[in-house]
Amino acid sequence: MGTLRVELKKVVDDSYDIEIGYKLSDKLIEDIKNGLAGNVHRFAVITDSIVEKLYGKDILDKLIAAGFDADIFVFEEGEKSKTRQTKAMIEDAMLEKGYRRDCCIIAVGGGVVTDLAGFIAGTYGRGVPFINYATTLLAAADASVGGKTAIDTPLATNLIGLFNQPNKVYIDIATWETLPQREVISGLAETIKHACIADREFFDYLNDNIDAILAMDKIACEHIAEINCKVKYEVVMKDERESGLREVLNLGHTVGRAIETVSDYKLLHGEAVSIGLVAEVLLANKLSYVSDEEKDAVIKLLDKAGLPTTIPDYIDKEALVKKLYTDKKVRDGKLRFVLQKGIGDVVEFESGVFAKPISEEEAREIVMSI
Ligand code: GLY
């Protein structure tokens, strides 16, 4: 007997467009007619109970009017729905309706919808194409771009998922008008994170224009949509699978994700990330990567945006410290943190290494101080 080798070297082109604009559903249908999903004629629109009425049903109706076969699959809105159970429920409903490999999924919604639907697309029939139609600032700023898809488990967020790139991302700024103010503010945390890691000028812009953004000023919204995408895709293009550089997009998330879970999702993702950004800028300041003025400026901007900058009283801080160990960056049982260098840059600790081991005592000290 001997050894047989299966040669499976791959050259993959997963490039895609991100279209930013207003009321893009007609453009989506036009693109599909022009082959965005290949010669697929069956579309599963996946959305949540709020977005269904606002935008999901409209997209479904337009698909059917254009002569496509389409159904809508709806789950209860909120991070608590981003579970294996919801994934299975939608998959079973799609199977029941006869969806096979010759279909395309259209995720219409915020980060919960795009994360969940992208994961379903990656495993349904061993993989079908999907399109993201982002209807929140948070999805526009982060979740819909970059191909991270996942569900949460009782232990922590996003530990089970796939890297799976969409065929196209639509960022419909008009949809932000229907967002509750709390959701807009939550989306701003990822926006401020992008400024902190990559763009000092953008940080200053946000400082000067927070009120205009919250008032949905057209120029300001277009600007933040564009810069968010640029910061994100420039990182993703260099390190799609997070073997190094992409960890910088985790700034604020080591503490942020842990606090989101410990709060039992009472804190929205962006609110939790905001507190995480505070914790991590305090740590960066303690380690002399960030000056006192820069640390104060980051906390002041988060505050100005209406984001929380302290840990709510109902959070068990000791439980939070323990929860830090569920972070994906943990290596050999050690906590690792991304740290900003001033404002608009991150620390590269050695070539290609962007996260630093931090002792539990140091992490606890920071958590206890906010
Ligand atoms: N949200 C972090 C990333 O996409 O890598």
Tab-separated table of C-alpha atoms and ligand atoms in Angstrom:
chain	number	residue	atom	x	y	z
A	1	MET	CA	0.000	0.000	0.000
A	2	GLY	CA	1.128	3.619	-0.315
A	3	THR	CA	0.117	7.223	0.214
A	4	LEU	CA	-2.050	8.981	-2.347
A	5	ARG	CA	-1.974	12.767	-2.524
A	6	VAL	CA	-5.080	14.833	-3.260
A	7	GLU	CA	-3.895	18.069	-4.892
A	8	LEU	CA	-6.303	20.854	-3.960
A	9	LYS	CA	-4.394	24.097	-4.312
A	10	LYS	CA	-6.835	26.914	-4.856
A	11	VAL	CA	-6.794	30.311	-6.482
A	12	VAL	CA	-9.824	32.153	-5.145
A	13	ASP	CA	-11.225	35.517	-6.155
A	14	ASP	CA	-13.762	36.562	-3.537
A	15	SER	CA	-13.690	40.248	-4.524
A	16	TYR	CA	-16.966	42.112	-4.296
A	17	ASP	CA	-18.431	45.599	-4.459
A	18	ILE	CA	-19.806	47.677	-1.621
A	19	GLU	CA	-22.410	50.119	-2.913
A	20	ILE	CA	-23.207	53.081	-0.701
A	21	GLY	CA	-26.308	55.150	-1.445
A	22	TYR	CA	-29.947	55.843	-0.733
A	23	LYS	CA	-32.907	53.532	-1.367
A	24	LEU	CA	-30.901	50.831	-3.134
A	25	SER	CA	-33.532	48.083	-3.391
A	26	ASP	CA	-34.277	48.798	-7.071
A	27	LYS	CA	-30.533	48.717	-7.763
A	28	LEU	CA	-30.328	45.355	-5.993
A	29	ILE	CA	-33.033	43.887	-8.255
A	30	GLU	CA	-31.367	45.394	-11.316
A	31	ASP	CA	-28.008	43.869	-10.308
A	32	ILE	CA	-29.611	40.460	-9.769
A	33	LYS	CA	-31.213	40.659	-13.214
A	34	ASN	CA	-27.740	41.441	-14.558
A	35	GLY	CA	-26.214	38.319	-12.996
A	36	LEU	CA	-25.081	39.339	-9.497
A	37	ALA	CA	-26.072	35.877	-8.235
A	38	GLY	CA	-25.183	34.035	-11.446
A	39	ASN	CA	-28.134	32.263	-13.040
A	40	VAL	CA	-29.920	31.654	-9.729
A	41	HIS	CA	-33.680	32.282	-9.794
A	42	ARG	CA	-34.593	31.417	-6.207
A	43	PHE	CA	-33.998	33.872	-3.385
A	44	ALA	CA	-34.355	33.467	0.373
A	45	VAL	CA	-34.722	36.872	2.001
A	46	ILE	CA	-33.617	36.554	5.623
A	47	THR	CA	-34.548	39.362	7.977
A	48	ASP	CA	-35.795	40.152	11.473
A	49	SER	CA	-39.240	41.033	12.791
A	50	ILE	CA	-38.634	44.797	12.628
A	51	VAL	CA	-36.800	45.054	9.320
A	52	GLU	CA	-39.314	42.716	7.637
A	53	LYS	CA	-41.965	45.421	7.668
A	54	LEU	CA	-39.632	48.303	6.898
A	55	TYR	CA	-37.532	46.874	4.042
A	56	GLY	CA	-37.621	43.053	3.842
A	57	LYS	CA	-41.138	42.718	2.445
A	58	ASP	CA	-40.443	45.455	-0.121
A	59	ILE	CA	-37.402	43.577	-1.411
A	60	LEU	CA	-39.393	40.322	-1.479
A	61	ASP	CA	-42.201	41.967	-3.484
A	62	LYS	CA	-39.721	43.474	-5.938
A	63	LEU	CA	-38.032	40.090	-6.481
A	64	ILE	CA	-41.373	38.425	-7.179
A	65	ALA	CA	-42.470	41.285	-9.459
A	66	ALA	CA	-39.221	40.827	-11.387
A	67	GLY	CA	-40.145	37.192	-12.029
A	68	PHE	CA	-37.961	35.480	-9.420
A	69	ASP	CA	-39.025	32.796	-6.972
A	70	ALA	CA	-38.638	34.218	-3.490
A	71	ASP	CA	-39.669	33.723	0.123
A	72	ILE	CA	-39.034	35.657	3.287
A	73	PHE	CA	-37.696	34.036	6.462
A	74	VAL	CA	-38.162	36.122	9.579
A	75	PHE	CA	-36.839	35.744	13.116
A	76	GLU	CA	-37.373	37.771	16.294
A	77	GLU	CA	-35.197	40.897	16.299
A	78	GLY	CA	-32.252	41.250	18.711
A	79	GLU	CA	-28.859	39.778	19.555
A	80	LYS	CA	-30.567	37.076	21.635
A	81	SER	CA	-31.828	35.542	18.377
A	82	LYS	CA	-28.324	35.041	16.964
A	83	THR	CA	-28.281	31.395	18.001
A	84	ARG	CA	-27.898	27.875	16.666
A	85	GLN	CA	-31.636	27.472	17.259
A	86	THR	CA	-32.553	30.384	14.976
A	87	LYS	CA	-30.097	29.129	12.361
A	88	ALA	CA	-31.684	25.660	12.464
A	89	MET	CA	-35.200	27.128	12.397
A	90	ILE	CA	-34.476	29.093	9.211
A	91	GLU	CA	-32.623	26.200	7.573
A	92	ASP	CA	-35.534	23.849	8.290
A	93	ALA	CA	-38.001	26.392	6.897
A	94	MET	CA	-35.899	26.753	3.742
A	95	LEU	CA	-35.614	22.963	3.353
A	96	GLU	CA	-39.370	22.642	3.857
A	97	LYS	CA	-39.969	25.137	1.037
A	98	GLY	CA	-37.730	23.136	-1.277
A	99	TYR	CA	-34.665	25.397	-1.271
A	100	ARG	CA	-31.655	23.460	-2.544
A	101	ARG	CA	-28.218	24.548	-3.743
A	102	ASP	CA	-29.575	26.629	-6.608
A	103	CYS	CA	-30.588	29.531	-4.394
A	104	CYS	CA	-29.148	32.788	-3.121
A	105	ILE	CA	-29.661	34.292	0.321
A	106	ILE	CA	-30.298	38.016	0.735
A	107	ALA	CA	-29.634	39.264	4.267
A	108	VAL	CA	-31.694	42.391	4.919
A	109	GLY	CA	-30.973	44.011	8.251
A	110	GLY	CA	-28.373	44.861	10.842
A	111	GLY	CA	-25.389	42.954	12.178
A	112	VAL	CA	-27.408	40.149	13.731
A	113	VAL	CA	-29.107	39.433	10.398
A	114	THR	CA	-25.966	39.675	8.252
A	115	ASP	CA	-23.919	37.520	10.682
A	116	LEU	CA	-26.590	34.842	10.912
A	117	ALA	CA	-27.666	34.802	7.257
A	118	GLY	CA	-24.040	34.767	6.064
A	119	PHE	CA	-23.365	31.750	8.285
A	120	ILE	CA	-26.471	29.982	6.971
A	121	ALA	CA	-25.313	30.718	3.405
A	122	GLY	CA	-21.912	29.191	4.171
A	123	THR	CA	-23.327	25.864	5.325
A	124	TYR	CA	-26.662	25.547	3.492
A	125	GLY	CA	-26.197	22.889	0.813
A	126	ARG	CA	-22.464	23.215	1.677
A	127	GLY	CA	-22.545	26.804	0.528
A	128	VAL	CA	-24.790	29.100	-1.490
A	129	PRO	CA	-24.166	32.716	-2.529
A	130	PHE	CA	-25.386	35.593	-0.378
A	131	ILE	CA	-25.858	39.329	-0.586
A	132	ASN	CA	-25.871	41.777	2.335
A	133	TYR	CA	-28.351	44.651	2.352
A	134	ALA	CA	-27.305	46.587	5.463
A	135	THR	CA	-30.007	48.626	7.180
A	136	THR	CA	-28.179	49.844	10.291
A	137	LEU	CA	-25.143	52.016	10.928
A	138	LEU	CA	-23.581	49.153	12.875
A	139	ALA	CA	-23.924	46.759	9.933
A	140	ALA	CA	-22.664	49.466	7.587
A	141	ALA	CA	-19.706	50.273	9.828
A	142	ASP	CA	-18.667	46.731	10.568
A	143	ALA	CA	-20.778	43.591	10.322
A	144	SER	CA	-21.814	43.578	6.654
A	145	VAL	CA	-18.277	44.047	5.315
A	146	GLY	CA	-15.386	41.628	5.706
A	147	GLY	CA	-17.023	38.215	5.613
A	148	LYS	CA	-17.142	37.333	9.297
A	149	THR	CA	-20.308	35.349	9.935
A	150	ALA	CA	-21.290	33.694	13.198
A	151	ILE	CA	-23.787	32.880	15.894
A	152	ASP	CA	-23.546	33.454	19.645
A	153	THR	CA	-23.572	30.663	22.223
A	154	PRO	CA	-24.500	30.850	25.929
A	155	LEU	CA	-20.759	31.133	26.715
A	156	ALA	CA	-19.877	34.045	24.410
A	157	THR	CA	-20.552	35.876	21.170
A	158	ASN	CA	-19.346	34.850	17.713
A	159	LEU	CA	-17.263	31.803	18.639
A	160	ILE	CA	-18.948	29.595	16.039
A	161	GLY	CA	-18.946	30.769	12.443
A	162	LEU	CA	-17.246	31.025	9.094
A	163	PHE	CA	-15.293	33.469	6.991
A	164	ASN	CA	-17.699	33.772	4.097
A	165	GLN	CA	-17.665	36.702	1.706
A	166	PRO	CA	-20.886	38.060	0.177
A	167	ASN	CA	-21.432	38.618	-3.554
A	168	LYS	CA	-22.123	42.279	-2.845
A	169	VAL	CA	-22.869	44.639	0.038
A	170	TYR	CA	-25.456	47.419	-0.188
A	171	ILE	CA	-25.263	50.181	2.384
A	172	ASP	CA	-28.579	51.996	2.226
A	173	ILE	CA	-28.091	55.194	4.219
A	174	ALA	CA	-31.811	56.036	3.882
A	175	THR	CA	-32.556	53.162	6.268
A	176	TRP	CA	-30.694	54.893	9.103
A	177	GLU	CA	-33.609	57.382	9.263
A	178	THR	CA	-35.850	54.681	10.703
A	179	LEU	CA	-33.349	53.563	13.350
A	180	PRO	CA	-34.070	54.378	16.981
A	181	GLN	CA	-31.533	56.958	18.217
A	182	ARG	CA	-30.059	54.358	20.583
A	183	GLU	CA	-29.186	52.136	17.592
A	184	VAL	CA	-27.583	55.021	15.670
A	185	ILE	CA	-25.463	55.837	18.704
A	186	SER	CA	-24.532	52.181	19.116
A	187	GLY	CA	-23.305	52.117	15.500
A	188	LEU	CA	-21.100	55.107	16.225
A	189	ALA	CA	-18.913	53.037	18.562
A	190	GLU	CA	-17.528	51.000	15.637
A	191	THR	CA	-17.105	54.264	13.714
A	192	ILE	CA	-15.071	55.806	16.551
A	193	LYS	CA	-13.097	52.549	16.788
A	194	HIS	CA	-12.142	52.891	13.117
A	195	ALA	CA	-10.954	56.449	13.739
A	196	CYS	CA	-8.910	55.323	16.753
A	197	ILE	CA	-7.122	52.548	14.871
A	198	ALA	CA	-6.526	54.179	11.525
A	199	ASP	CA	-7.416	57.803	10.973
A	200	ARG	CA	-6.695	60.789	13.227
A	201	GLU	CA	-8.283	63.177	10.728
A	202	PHE	CA	-11.484	61.116	10.830
A	203	PHE	CA	-11.383	61.252	14.654
A	204	ASP	CA	-11.273	65.055	14.483
A	205	TYR	CA	-14.053	65.020	11.889
A	206	LEU	CA	-16.237	62.952	14.226
A	207	ASN	CA	-15.472	65.310	17.075
A	208	ASP	CA	-16.623	68.271	14.996
A	209	ASN	CA	-19.629	66.568	13.382
A	210	ILE	CA	-21.230	64.252	15.940
A	211	ASP	CA	-24.338	66.430	16.144
A	212	ALA	CA	-24.701	66.530	12.356
A	213	ILE	CA	-24.378	62.743	12.202
A	214	LEU	CA	-26.984	62.248	14.913
A	215	ALA	CA	-29.253	64.651	13.008
A	216	MET	CA	-28.741	62.427	9.912
A	217	ASP	CA	-27.061	65.158	7.911
A	218	LYS	CA	-26.631	63.711	4.405
A	219	ILE	CA	-23.028	64.744	3.807
A	220	ALA	CA	-21.883	63.645	7.257
A	221	CYS	CA	-23.623	60.257	6.944
A	222	GLU	CA	-22.138	59.638	3.493
A	223	HIS	CA	-18.694	60.556	4.798
A	224	ILE	CA	-18.814	58.166	7.751
A	225	ALA	CA	-20.248	55.354	5.597
A	226	GLU	CA	-17.372	55.759	3.151
A	227	ILE	CA	-14.551	56.045	5.709
A	228	ASN	CA	-15.869	53.128	7.763
A	229	CYS	CA	-15.812	50.904	4.688
A	230	LYS	CA	-12.360	52.096	3.639
A	231	VAL	CA	-10.767	51.501	7.046
A	232	LYS	CA	-12.374	48.088	7.281
A	233	TYR	CA	-11.716	46.747	3.790
A	234	GLU	CA	-8.137	47.964	3.749
A	235	VAL	CA	-7.469	45.758	6.773
A	236	VAL	CA	-9.539	42.834	5.449
A	237	MET	CA	-7.798	42.917	2.041
A	238	LYS	CA	-4.447	42.428	3.808
A	239	ASP	CA	-5.538	39.774	6.304
A	240	GLU	CA	-8.943	38.261	5.540
A	241	ARG	CA	-8.583	35.352	7.982
A	242	GLU	CA	-7.252	37.309	10.961
A	243	SER	CA	-3.831	35.764	11.142
A	244	GLY	CA	-2.393	39.075	12.376
A	245	LEU	CA	-3.389	42.544	11.214
A	246	ARG	CA	-7.160	41.950	11.271
A	247	GLU	CA	-6.963	41.666	15.049
A	248	VAL	CA	-6.726	45.477	15.102
A	249	LEU	CA	-10.443	45.564	14.242
A	250	ASN	CA	-10.886	44.006	17.673
A	251	LEU	CA	-9.905	47.190	19.482
A	252	GLY	CA	-12.379	47.609	22.328
A	253	HIS	CA	-13.837	44.149	21.738
A	254	THR	CA	-11.859	42.134	24.313
A	255	VAL	CA	-13.686	43.887	27.120
A	256	GLY	CA	-16.623	44.862	24.870
A	257	ARG	CA	-17.734	41.372	23.865
A	258	ALA	CA	-17.300	40.076	27.402
A	259	ILE	CA	-19.430	42.856	28.853
A	260	GLU	CA	-22.081	42.372	26.168
A	261	THR	CA	-22.499	38.727	27.237
A	262	VAL	CA	-22.285	39.428	30.984
A	263	SER	CA	-24.968	42.128	30.577
A	264	ASP	CA	-27.178	39.407	29.053
A	265	TYR	CA	-27.437	41.669	25.998
A	266	LYS	CA	-29.009	44.537	27.925
A	267	LEU	CA	-26.139	46.516	26.410
A	268	LEU	CA	-26.244	46.849	22.639
A	269	HIS	CA	-23.089	45.748	20.830
A	270	GLY	CA	-21.847	49.294	20.255
A	271	GLU	CA	-22.564	50.309	23.844
A	272	ALA	CA	-20.477	47.370	25.059
A	273	VAL	CA	-17.710	48.214	22.566
A	274	SER	CA	-17.699	51.813	23.814
A	275	ILE	CA	-16.981	50.645	27.373
A	276	GLY	CA	-14.373	48.288	25.895
A	277	LEU	CA	-12.731	51.191	24.059
A	278	VAL	CA	-12.514	53.089	27.346
A	279	ALA	CA	-10.957	50.094	29.115
A	280	GLU	CA	-8.460	49.572	26.311
A	281	VAL	CA	-7.455	53.227	25.986
A	282	LEU	CA	-6.878	53.295	29.767
A	283	LEU	CA	-4.647	50.252	29.400
A	284	ALA	CA	-2.806	51.823	26.447
A	285	ASN	CA	-2.325	54.970	28.533
A	286	LYS	CA	-1.005	52.965	31.478
A	287	LEU	CA	1.475	51.278	29.135
A	288	SER	CA	2.467	54.683	27.673
A	289	TYR	CA	1.204	54.063	24.124
A	290	VAL	CA	-1.375	56.842	24.517
A	291	SER	CA	-0.876	60.216	26.222
A	292	ASP	CA	-3.198	61.559	28.931
A	293	GLU	CA	-4.624	64.083	26.429
A	294	GLU	CA	-5.291	61.373	23.823
A	295	LYS	CA	-6.931	59.095	26.404
A	296	ASP	CA	-9.181	61.959	27.547
A	297	ALA	CA	-10.041	62.849	23.932
A	298	VAL	CA	-11.204	59.270	23.160
A	299	ILE	CA	-13.374	59.084	26.283
A	300	LYS	CA	-14.751	62.583	25.604
A	301	LEU	CA	-15.738	61.689	22.033
A	302	LEU	CA	-17.524	58.501	23.140
A	303	ASP	CA	-19.328	60.532	25.757
A	304	LYS	CA	-20.217	63.269	23.257
A	305	ALA	CA	-21.725	60.618	20.994
A	306	GLY	CA	-23.985	59.548	23.879
A	307	LEU	CA	-22.208	56.222	24.408
A	308	PRO	CA	-21.610	54.729	27.865
A	309	THR	CA	-18.084	55.134	29.214
A	310	THR	CA	-18.407	53.344	32.551
A	311	ILE	CA	-19.451	49.831	33.511
A	312	PRO	CA	-23.084	49.767	34.667
A	313	ASP	CA	-23.650	48.906	38.348
A	314	TYR	CA	-25.559	45.712	37.544
A	315	ILE	CA	-22.450	44.141	35.947
A	316	ASP	CA	-20.517	41.694	38.137
A	317	LYS	CA	-16.972	42.911	37.432
A	318	GLU	CA	-15.349	39.715	38.647
A	319	ALA	CA	-17.570	37.702	36.259
A	320	LEU	CA	-16.510	40.137	33.545
A	321	VAL	CA	-12.814	39.479	34.199
A	322	LYS	CA	-13.441	35.717	33.910
A	323	LYS	CA	-15.444	36.240	30.711
A	324	LEU	CA	-12.426	37.934	29.082
A	325	TYR	CA	-11.012	34.427	28.580
A	326	THR	CA	-13.705	33.643	25.983
A	327	ASP	CA	-12.064	36.154	23.632
A	328	LYS	CA	-10.875	34.692	20.322
A	329	LYS	CA	-7.465	36.360	20.730
A	330	VAL	CA	-6.629	34.321	23.854
A	331	ARG	CA	-3.507	32.205	23.180
A	332	ASP	CA	-2.157	29.501	25.503
A	333	GLY	CA	-4.671	30.617	28.120
A	334	LYS	CA	-3.337	34.209	28.105
A	335	LEU	CA	-5.399	37.338	27.531
A	336	ARG	CA	-4.217	39.416	24.579
A	337	PHE	CA	-5.215	43.021	23.872
A	338	VAL	CA	-4.982	45.240	20.794
A	339	LEU	CA	-3.740	48.661	21.884
A	340	GLN	CA	-4.000	51.962	20.092
A	341	LYS	CA	-0.883	54.054	19.526
A	342	GLY	CA	-1.955	57.628	20.039
A	343	ILE	CA	-5.097	58.253	18.001
A	344	GLY	CA	-5.275	56.859	14.466
A	345	ASP	CA	-2.753	54.055	14.810
A	346	VAL	CA	-2.203	50.765	16.633
A	347	VAL	CA	0.850	49.222	18.246
A	348	GLU	CA	2.650	46.544	16.225
A	349	PHE	CA	4.392	44.639	19.016
A	350	GLU	CA	6.620	42.681	16.639
A	351	SER	CA	6.408	42.177	12.892
A	352	GLY	CA	2.797	41.179	12.098
A	353	VAL	CA	1.797	40.916	15.782
A	354	PHE	CA	-0.875	43.360	16.892
A	355	ALA	CA	-2.048	41.955	20.230
A	356	LYS	CA	-0.134	41.968	23.506
A	357	PRO	CA	-0.382	39.430	26.341
A	358	ILE	CA	-1.799	41.145	29.416
A	359	SER	CA	-1.905	39.556	32.856
A	360	GLU	CA	-5.251	38.971	34.547
A	361	GLU	CA	-4.154	41.346	37.323
A	362	GLU	CA	-3.564	44.193	34.844
A	363	ALA	CA	-6.892	43.515	33.131
A	364	ARG	CA	-8.706	43.345	36.494
A	365	GLU	CA	-7.179	46.642	37.598
A	366	ILE	CA	-8.534	48.382	34.484
A	367	VAL	CA	-11.981	46.766	34.760
A	368	MET	CA	-12.254	47.720	38.430
A	369	SER	CA	-11.329	51.342	37.640
A	370	ILE	CA	-14.242	52.111	35.285
B	1	GLY	N1	-15.530	43.043	13.537
B	1	GLY	C1	-14.169	42.759	13.439
B	1	GLY	C2	-13.768	42.168	12.137
B	1	GLY	O1	-14.559	42.160	11.198
B	1	GLY	O2	-12.679	41.671	12.008
